[in-house]
Tab-separated table of N, CA and C in Angstrom:
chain	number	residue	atom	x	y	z
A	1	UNK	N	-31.277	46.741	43.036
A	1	UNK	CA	-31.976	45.460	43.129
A	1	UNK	C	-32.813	45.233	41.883
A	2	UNK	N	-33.682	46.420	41.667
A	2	UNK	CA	-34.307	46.220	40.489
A	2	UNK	C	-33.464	46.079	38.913
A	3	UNK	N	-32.287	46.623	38.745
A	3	UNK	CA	-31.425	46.205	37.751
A	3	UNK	C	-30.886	44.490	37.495
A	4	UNK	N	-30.568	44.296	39.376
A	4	UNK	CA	-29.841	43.191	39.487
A	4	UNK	C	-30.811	42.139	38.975
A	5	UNK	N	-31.822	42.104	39.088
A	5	UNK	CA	-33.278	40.981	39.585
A	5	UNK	C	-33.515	41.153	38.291
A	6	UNK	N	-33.484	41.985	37.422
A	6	UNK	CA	-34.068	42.046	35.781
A	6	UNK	C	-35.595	42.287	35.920
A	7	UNK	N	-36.044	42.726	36.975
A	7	UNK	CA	-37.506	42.825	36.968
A	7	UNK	C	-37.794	43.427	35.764
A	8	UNK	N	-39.350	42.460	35.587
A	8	UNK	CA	-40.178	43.399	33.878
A	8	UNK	C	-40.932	44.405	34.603
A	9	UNK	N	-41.730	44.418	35.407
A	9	UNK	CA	-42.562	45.792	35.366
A	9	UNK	C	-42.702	45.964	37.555
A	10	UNK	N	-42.629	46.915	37.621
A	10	UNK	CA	-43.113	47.443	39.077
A	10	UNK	C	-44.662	47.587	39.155
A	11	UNK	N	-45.329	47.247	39.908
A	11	UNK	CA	-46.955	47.280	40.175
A	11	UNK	C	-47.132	48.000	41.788
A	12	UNK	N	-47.698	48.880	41.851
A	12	UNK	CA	-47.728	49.665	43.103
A	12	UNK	C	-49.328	50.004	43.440
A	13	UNK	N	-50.012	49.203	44.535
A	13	UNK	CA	-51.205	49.492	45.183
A	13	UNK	C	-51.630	50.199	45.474
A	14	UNK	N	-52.267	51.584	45.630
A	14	UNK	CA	-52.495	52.326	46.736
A	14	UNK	C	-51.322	53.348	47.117
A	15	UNK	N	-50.494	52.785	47.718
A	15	UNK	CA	-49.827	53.507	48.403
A	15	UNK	C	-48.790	54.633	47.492
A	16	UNK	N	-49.243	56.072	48.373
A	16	UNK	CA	-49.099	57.176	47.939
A	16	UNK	C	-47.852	57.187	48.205
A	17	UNK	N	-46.970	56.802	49.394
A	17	UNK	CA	-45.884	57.113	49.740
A	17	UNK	C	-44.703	55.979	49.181
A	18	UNK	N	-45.038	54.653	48.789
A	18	UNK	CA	-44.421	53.877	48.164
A	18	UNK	C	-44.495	54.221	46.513
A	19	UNK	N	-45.553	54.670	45.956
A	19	UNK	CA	-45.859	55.228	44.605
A	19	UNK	C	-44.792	56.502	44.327
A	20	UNK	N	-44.449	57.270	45.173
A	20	UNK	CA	-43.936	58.377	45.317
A	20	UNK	C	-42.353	57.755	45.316
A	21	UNK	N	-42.048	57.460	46.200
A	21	UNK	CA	-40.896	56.703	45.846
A	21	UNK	C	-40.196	55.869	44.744
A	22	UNK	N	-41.342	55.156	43.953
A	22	UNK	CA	-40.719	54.268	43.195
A	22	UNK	C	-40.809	55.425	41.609
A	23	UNK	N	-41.830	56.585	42.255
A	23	UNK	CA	-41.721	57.367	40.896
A	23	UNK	C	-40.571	58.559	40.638
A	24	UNK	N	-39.659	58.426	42.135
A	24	UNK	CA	-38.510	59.292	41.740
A	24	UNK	C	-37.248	58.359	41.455
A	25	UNK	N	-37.347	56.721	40.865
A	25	UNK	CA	-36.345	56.185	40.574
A	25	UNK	C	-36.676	55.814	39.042
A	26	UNK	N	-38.001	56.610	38.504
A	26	UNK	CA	-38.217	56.601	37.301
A	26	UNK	C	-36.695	57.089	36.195
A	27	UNK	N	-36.359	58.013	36.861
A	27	UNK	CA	-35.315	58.763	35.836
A	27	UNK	C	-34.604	57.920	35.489
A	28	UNK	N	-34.126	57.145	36.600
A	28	UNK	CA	-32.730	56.078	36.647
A	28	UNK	C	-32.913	55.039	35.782
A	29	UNK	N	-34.451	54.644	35.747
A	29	UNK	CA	-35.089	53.254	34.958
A	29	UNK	C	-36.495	53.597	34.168
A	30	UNK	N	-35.584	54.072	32.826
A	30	UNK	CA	-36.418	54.143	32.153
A	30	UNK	C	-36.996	53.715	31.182
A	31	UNK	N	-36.768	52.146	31.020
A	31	UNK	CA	-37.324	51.316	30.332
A	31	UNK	C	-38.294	50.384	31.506
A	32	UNK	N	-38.354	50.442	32.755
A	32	UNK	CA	-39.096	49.640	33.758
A	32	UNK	C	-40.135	50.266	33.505
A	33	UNK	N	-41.807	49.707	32.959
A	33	UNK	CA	-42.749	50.128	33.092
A	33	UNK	C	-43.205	50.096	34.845
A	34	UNK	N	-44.024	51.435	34.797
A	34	UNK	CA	-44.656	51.325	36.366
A	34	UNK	C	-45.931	51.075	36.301
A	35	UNK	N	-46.745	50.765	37.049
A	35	UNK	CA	-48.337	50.390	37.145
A	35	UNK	C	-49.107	50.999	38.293
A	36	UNK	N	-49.563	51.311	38.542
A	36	UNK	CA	-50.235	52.188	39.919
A	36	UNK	C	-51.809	51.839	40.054
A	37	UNK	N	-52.272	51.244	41.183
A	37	UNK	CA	-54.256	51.472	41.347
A	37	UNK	C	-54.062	51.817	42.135
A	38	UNK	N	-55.242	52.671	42.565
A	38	UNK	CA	-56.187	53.056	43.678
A	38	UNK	C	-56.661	52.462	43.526
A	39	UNK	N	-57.122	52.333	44.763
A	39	UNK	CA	-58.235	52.063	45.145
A	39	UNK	C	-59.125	52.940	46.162
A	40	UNK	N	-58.964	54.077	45.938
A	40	UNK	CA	-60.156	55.102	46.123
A	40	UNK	C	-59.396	56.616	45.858
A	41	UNK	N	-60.570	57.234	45.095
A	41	UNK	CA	-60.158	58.664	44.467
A	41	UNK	C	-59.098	59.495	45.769
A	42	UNK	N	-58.052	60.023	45.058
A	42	UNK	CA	-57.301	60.969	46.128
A	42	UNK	C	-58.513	62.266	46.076
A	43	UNK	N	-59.439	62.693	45.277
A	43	UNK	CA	-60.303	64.175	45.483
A	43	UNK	C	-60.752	63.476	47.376
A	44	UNK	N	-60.905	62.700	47.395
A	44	UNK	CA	-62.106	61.940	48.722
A	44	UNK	C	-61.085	62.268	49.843
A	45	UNK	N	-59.842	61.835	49.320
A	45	UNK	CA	-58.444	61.613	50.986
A	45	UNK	C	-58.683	63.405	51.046
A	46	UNK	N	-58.488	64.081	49.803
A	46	UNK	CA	-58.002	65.436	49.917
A	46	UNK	C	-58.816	66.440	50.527
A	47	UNK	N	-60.317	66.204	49.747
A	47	UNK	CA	-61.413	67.085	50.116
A	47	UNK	C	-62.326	67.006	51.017
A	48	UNK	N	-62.782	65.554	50.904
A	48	UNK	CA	-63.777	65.383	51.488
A	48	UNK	C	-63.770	64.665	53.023
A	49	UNK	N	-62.656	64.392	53.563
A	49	UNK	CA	-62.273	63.304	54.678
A	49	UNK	C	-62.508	64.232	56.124
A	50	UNK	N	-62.624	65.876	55.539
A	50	UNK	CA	-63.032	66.559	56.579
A	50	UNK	C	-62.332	66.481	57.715
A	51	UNK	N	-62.614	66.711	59.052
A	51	UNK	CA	-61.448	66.459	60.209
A	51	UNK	C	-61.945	65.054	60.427
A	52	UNK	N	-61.988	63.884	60.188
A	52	UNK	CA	-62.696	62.462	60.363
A	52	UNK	C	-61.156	61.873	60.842
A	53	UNK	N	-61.289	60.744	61.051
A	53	UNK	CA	-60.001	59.962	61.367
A	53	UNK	C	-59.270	59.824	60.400
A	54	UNK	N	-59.823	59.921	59.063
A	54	UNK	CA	-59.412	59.557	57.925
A	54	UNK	C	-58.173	60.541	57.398
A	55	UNK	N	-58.641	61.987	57.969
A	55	UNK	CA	-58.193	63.243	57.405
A	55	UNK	C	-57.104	63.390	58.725
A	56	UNK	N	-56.894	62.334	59.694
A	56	UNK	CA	-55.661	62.278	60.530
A	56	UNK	C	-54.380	61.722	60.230
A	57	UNK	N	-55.018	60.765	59.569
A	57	UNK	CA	-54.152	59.497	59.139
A	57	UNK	C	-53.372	60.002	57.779
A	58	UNK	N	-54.150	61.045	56.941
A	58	UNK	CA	-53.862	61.512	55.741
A	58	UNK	C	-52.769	62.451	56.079
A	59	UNK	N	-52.715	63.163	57.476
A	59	UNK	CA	-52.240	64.399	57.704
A	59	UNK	C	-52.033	65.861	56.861
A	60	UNK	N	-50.834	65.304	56.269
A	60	UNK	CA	-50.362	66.212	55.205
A	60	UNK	C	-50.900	66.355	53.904
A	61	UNK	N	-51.379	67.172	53.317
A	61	UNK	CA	-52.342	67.355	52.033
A	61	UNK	C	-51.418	67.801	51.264
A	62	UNK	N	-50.623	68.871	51.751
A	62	UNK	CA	-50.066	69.525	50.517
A	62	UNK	C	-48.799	68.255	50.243
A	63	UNK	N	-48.359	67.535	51.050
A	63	UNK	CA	-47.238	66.565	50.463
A	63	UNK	C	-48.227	65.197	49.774
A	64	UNK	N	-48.954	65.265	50.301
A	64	UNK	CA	-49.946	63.907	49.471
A	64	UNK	C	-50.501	64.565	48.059
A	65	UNK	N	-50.660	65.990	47.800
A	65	UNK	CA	-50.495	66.347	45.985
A	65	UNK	C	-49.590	66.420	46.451
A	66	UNK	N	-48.358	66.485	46.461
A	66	UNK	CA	-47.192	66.497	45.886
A	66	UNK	C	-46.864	64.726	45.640
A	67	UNK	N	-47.446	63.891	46.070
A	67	UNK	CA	-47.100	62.328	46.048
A	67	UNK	C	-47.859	61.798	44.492
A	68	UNK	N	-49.274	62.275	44.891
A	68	UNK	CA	-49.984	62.053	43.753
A	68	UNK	C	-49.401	62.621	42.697
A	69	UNK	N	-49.047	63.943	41.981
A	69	UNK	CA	-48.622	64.789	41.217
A	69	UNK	C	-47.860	63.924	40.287
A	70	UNK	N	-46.821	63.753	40.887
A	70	UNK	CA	-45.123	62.892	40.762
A	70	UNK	C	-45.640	61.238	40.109
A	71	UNK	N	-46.796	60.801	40.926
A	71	UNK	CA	-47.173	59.294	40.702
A	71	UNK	C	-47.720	60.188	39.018
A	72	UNK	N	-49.035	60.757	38.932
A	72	UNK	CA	-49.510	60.608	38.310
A	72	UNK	C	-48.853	61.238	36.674
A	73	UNK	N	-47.890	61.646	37.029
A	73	UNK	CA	-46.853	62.441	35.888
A	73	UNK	C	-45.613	60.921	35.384
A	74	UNK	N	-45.340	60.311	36.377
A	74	UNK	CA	-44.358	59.649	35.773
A	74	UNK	C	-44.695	57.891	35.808
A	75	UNK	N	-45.497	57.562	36.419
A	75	UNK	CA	-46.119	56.177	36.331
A	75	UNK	C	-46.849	55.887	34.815
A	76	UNK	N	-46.604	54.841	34.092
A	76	UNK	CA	-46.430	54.455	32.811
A	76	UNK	C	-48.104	53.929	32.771
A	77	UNK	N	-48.552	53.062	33.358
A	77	UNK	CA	-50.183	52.758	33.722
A	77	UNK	C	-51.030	52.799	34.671
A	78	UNK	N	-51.841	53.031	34.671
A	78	UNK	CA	-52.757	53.159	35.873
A	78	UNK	C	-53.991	51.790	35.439
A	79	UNK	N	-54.548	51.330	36.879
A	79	UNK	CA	-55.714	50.935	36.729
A	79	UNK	C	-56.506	51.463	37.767
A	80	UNK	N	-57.759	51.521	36.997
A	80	UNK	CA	-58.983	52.048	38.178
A	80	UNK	C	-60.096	51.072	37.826
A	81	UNK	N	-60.798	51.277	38.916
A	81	UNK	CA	-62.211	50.476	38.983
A	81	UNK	C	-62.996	50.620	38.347
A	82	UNK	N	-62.843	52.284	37.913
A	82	UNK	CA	-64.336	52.580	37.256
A	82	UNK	C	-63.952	54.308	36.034
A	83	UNK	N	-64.767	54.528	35.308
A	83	UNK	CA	-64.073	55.868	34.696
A	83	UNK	C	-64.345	56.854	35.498
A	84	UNK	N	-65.120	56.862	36.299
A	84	UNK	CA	-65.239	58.532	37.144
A	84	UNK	C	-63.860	58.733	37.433
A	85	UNK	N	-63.211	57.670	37.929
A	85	UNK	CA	-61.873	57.791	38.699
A	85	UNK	C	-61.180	58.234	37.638
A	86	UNK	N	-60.906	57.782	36.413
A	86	UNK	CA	-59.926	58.237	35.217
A	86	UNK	C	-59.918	59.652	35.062
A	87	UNK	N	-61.863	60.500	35.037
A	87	UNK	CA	-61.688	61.670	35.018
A	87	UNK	C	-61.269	62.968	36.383
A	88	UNK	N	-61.015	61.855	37.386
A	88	UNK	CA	-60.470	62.846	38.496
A	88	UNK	C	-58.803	62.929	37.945
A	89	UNK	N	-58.284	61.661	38.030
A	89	UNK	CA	-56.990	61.812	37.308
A	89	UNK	C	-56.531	62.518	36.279
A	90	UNK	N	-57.379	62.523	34.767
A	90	UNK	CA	-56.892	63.331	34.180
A	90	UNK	C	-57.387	65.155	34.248
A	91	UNK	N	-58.331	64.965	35.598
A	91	UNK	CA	-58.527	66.342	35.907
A	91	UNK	C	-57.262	67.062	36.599
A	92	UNK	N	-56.397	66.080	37.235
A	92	UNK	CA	-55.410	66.289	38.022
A	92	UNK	C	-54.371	66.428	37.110
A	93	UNK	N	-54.196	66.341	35.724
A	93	UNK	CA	-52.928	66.346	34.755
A	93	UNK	C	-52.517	65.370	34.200
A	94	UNK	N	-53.134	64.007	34.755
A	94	UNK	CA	-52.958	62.427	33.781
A	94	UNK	C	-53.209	62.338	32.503
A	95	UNK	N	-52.645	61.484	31.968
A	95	UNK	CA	-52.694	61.430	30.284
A	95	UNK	C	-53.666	60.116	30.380
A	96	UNK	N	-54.966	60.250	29.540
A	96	UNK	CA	-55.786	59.335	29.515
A	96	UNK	C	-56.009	58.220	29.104
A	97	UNK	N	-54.833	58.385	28.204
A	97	UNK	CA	-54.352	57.087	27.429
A	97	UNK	C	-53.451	56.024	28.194
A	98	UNK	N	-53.081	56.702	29.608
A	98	UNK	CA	-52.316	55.777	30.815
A	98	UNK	C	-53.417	54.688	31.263
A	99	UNK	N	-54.884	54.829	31.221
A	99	UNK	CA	-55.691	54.446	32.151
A	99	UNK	C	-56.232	53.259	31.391
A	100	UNK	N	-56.351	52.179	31.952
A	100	UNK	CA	-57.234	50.842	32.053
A	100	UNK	C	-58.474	50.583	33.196
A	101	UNK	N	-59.403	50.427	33.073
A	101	UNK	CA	-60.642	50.320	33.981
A	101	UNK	C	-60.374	48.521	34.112
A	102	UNK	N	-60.728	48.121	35.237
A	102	UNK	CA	-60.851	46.489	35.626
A	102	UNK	C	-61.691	46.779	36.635
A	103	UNK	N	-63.229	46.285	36.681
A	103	UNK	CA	-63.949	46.568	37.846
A	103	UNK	C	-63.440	45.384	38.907
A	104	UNK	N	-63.819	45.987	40.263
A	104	UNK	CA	-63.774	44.757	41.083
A	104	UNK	C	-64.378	43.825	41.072
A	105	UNK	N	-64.410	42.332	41.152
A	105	UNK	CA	-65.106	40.980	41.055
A	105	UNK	C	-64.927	40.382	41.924
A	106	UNK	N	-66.384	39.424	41.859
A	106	UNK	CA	-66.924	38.604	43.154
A	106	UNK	C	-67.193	37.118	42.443
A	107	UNK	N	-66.491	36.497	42.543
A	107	UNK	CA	-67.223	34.613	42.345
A	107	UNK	C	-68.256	34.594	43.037
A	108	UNK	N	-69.265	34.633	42.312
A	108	UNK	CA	-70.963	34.703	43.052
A	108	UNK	C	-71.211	32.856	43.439
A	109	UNK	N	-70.396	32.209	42.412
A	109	UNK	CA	-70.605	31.105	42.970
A	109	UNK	C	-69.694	30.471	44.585
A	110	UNK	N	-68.615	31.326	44.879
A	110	UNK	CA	-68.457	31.197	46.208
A	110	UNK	C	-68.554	31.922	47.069
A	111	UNK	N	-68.917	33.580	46.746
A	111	UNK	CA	-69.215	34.413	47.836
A	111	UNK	C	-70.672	34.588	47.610
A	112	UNK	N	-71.670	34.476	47.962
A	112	UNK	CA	-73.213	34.293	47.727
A	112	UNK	C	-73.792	35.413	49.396
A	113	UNK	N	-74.994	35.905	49.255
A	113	UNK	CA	-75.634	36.457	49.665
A	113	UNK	C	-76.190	35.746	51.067
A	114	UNK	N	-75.438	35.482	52.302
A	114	UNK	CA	-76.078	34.902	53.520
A	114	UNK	C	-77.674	34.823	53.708
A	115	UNK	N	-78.181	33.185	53.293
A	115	UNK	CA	-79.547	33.582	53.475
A	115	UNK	C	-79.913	33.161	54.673
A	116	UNK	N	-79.472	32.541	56.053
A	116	UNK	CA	-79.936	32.635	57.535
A	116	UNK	C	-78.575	32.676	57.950
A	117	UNK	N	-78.531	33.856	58.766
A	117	UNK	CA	-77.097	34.271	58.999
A	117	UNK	C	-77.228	33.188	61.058
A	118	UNK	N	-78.770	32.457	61.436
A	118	UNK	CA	-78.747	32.313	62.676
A	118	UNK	C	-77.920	30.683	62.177
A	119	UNK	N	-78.147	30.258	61.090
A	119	UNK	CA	-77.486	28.796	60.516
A	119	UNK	C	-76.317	29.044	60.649
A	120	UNK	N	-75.998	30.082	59.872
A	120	UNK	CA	-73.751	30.435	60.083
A	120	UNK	C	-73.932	30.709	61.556
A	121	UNK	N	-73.977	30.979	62.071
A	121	UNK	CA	-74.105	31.308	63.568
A	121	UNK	C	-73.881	29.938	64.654
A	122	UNK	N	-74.608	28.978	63.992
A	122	UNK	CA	-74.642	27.337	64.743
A	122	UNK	C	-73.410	26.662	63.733
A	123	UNK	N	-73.285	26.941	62.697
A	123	UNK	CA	-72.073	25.900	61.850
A	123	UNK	C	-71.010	26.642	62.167
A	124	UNK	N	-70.566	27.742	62.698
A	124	UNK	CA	-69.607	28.440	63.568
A	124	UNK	C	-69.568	28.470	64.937
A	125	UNK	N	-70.574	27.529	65.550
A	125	UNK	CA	-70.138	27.481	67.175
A	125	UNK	C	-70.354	28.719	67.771
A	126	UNK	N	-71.181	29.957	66.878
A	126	UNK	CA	-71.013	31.398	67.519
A	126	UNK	C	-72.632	31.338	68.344
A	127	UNK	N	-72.934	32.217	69.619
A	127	UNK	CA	-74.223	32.090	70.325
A	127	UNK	C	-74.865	33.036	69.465
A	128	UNK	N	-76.295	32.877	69.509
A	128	UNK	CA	-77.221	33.450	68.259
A	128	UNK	C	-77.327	35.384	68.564
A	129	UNK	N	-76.464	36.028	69.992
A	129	UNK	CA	-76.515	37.124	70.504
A	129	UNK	C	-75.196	37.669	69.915
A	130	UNK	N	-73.976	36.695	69.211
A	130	UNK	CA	-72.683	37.229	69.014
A	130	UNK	C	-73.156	38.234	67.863
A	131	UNK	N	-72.374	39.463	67.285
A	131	UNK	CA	-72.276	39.888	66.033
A	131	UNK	C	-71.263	39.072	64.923
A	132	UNK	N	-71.258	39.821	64.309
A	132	UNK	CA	-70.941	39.057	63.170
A	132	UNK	C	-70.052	40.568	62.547
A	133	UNK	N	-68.915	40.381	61.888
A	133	UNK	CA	-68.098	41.632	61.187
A	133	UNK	C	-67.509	41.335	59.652
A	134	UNK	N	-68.253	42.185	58.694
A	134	UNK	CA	-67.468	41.479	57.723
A	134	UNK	C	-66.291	42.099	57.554
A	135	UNK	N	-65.115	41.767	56.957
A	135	UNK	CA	-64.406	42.272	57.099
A	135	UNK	C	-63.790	41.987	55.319
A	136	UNK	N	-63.611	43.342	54.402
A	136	UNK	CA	-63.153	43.334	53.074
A	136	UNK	C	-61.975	43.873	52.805
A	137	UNK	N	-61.252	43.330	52.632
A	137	UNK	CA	-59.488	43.917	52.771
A	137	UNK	C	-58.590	43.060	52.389
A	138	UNK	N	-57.603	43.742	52.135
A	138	UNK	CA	-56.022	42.631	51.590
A	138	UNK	C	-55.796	41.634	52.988
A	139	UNK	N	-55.232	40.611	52.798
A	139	UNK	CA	-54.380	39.957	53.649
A	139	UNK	C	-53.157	40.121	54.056
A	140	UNK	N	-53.016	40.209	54.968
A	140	UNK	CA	-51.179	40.653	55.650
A	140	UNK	C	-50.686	38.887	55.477
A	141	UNK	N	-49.677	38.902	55.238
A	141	UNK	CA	-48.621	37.998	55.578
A	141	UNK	C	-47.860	37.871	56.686
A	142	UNK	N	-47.865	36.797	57.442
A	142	UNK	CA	-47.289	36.521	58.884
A	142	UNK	C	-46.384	36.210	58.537
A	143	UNK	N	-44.873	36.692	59.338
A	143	UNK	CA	-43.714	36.277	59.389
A	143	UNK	C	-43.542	35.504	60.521
């Protein structure tokens, strides 16, 4: 597909197990640049997630370095948020010259600091006892 389609570059989010995949069809395509972010250090999934829900969901450690390993050996760029993250990566065997920093950004002129959250509360029809959840995350697409 990716031959057929002429795609210019692959961009891969996060995901360890889709990253892992698209980095063992590196051999085959090796003029397709790859791109890879985290968005949060693998030391945190690996070390620190402790028995938490987090460290359930992660399960397998020794195949998640083996996911990371593979991403971080054959993926052409990386972006991270910030440089701490660059030096976990190239603590892990990354070449440093892969890495671009882009911090995350906020339009302050449309996401602004709630100053009476009981006002959003009445211009939302919500009773002044409801909570309120923020919620910061990608959007799914409905089929």
């Amino acid at each position: 597909i990716i031959k057929q389609q002429k795609i210019d570059v692959a961009y891969v989010r996060q995901a360890r197990e889709t990253g892992y995949a698209i980095s063992k069809l590196k051999n085959n395509l090796p003029n397709l640049p790859i791109i890879f972010q985290p968005i949060t250090t693998w030391r945190w999934h690996f070390d620190e997630a402790g028995d938490s829900y987090l460290k359930k969901i992660v399960k397998d450690t020794k195949k998640q370095r083996k996911y990371a390993q593979q991403i971080l050996e054959k993926f052409d760029y990386f972006i991270t948020y910030n440089k701490s993250m660059i030096k976990e990566y190239v603590a892990m065997g990354a070449s440093e010259n892969k890495f671009n920093v882009i911090p995350g950004a906020v339009k302050h002129q449309l996401f602004k600091p709630l100053e009476n959250i009981s006002e959003i509360k009445k211009k939302l029809n919500l009773s002044l006892d409801k909570k309120i959840i923020l919620y910061i995350g990608d959007r799914k697409s409905v089929v």
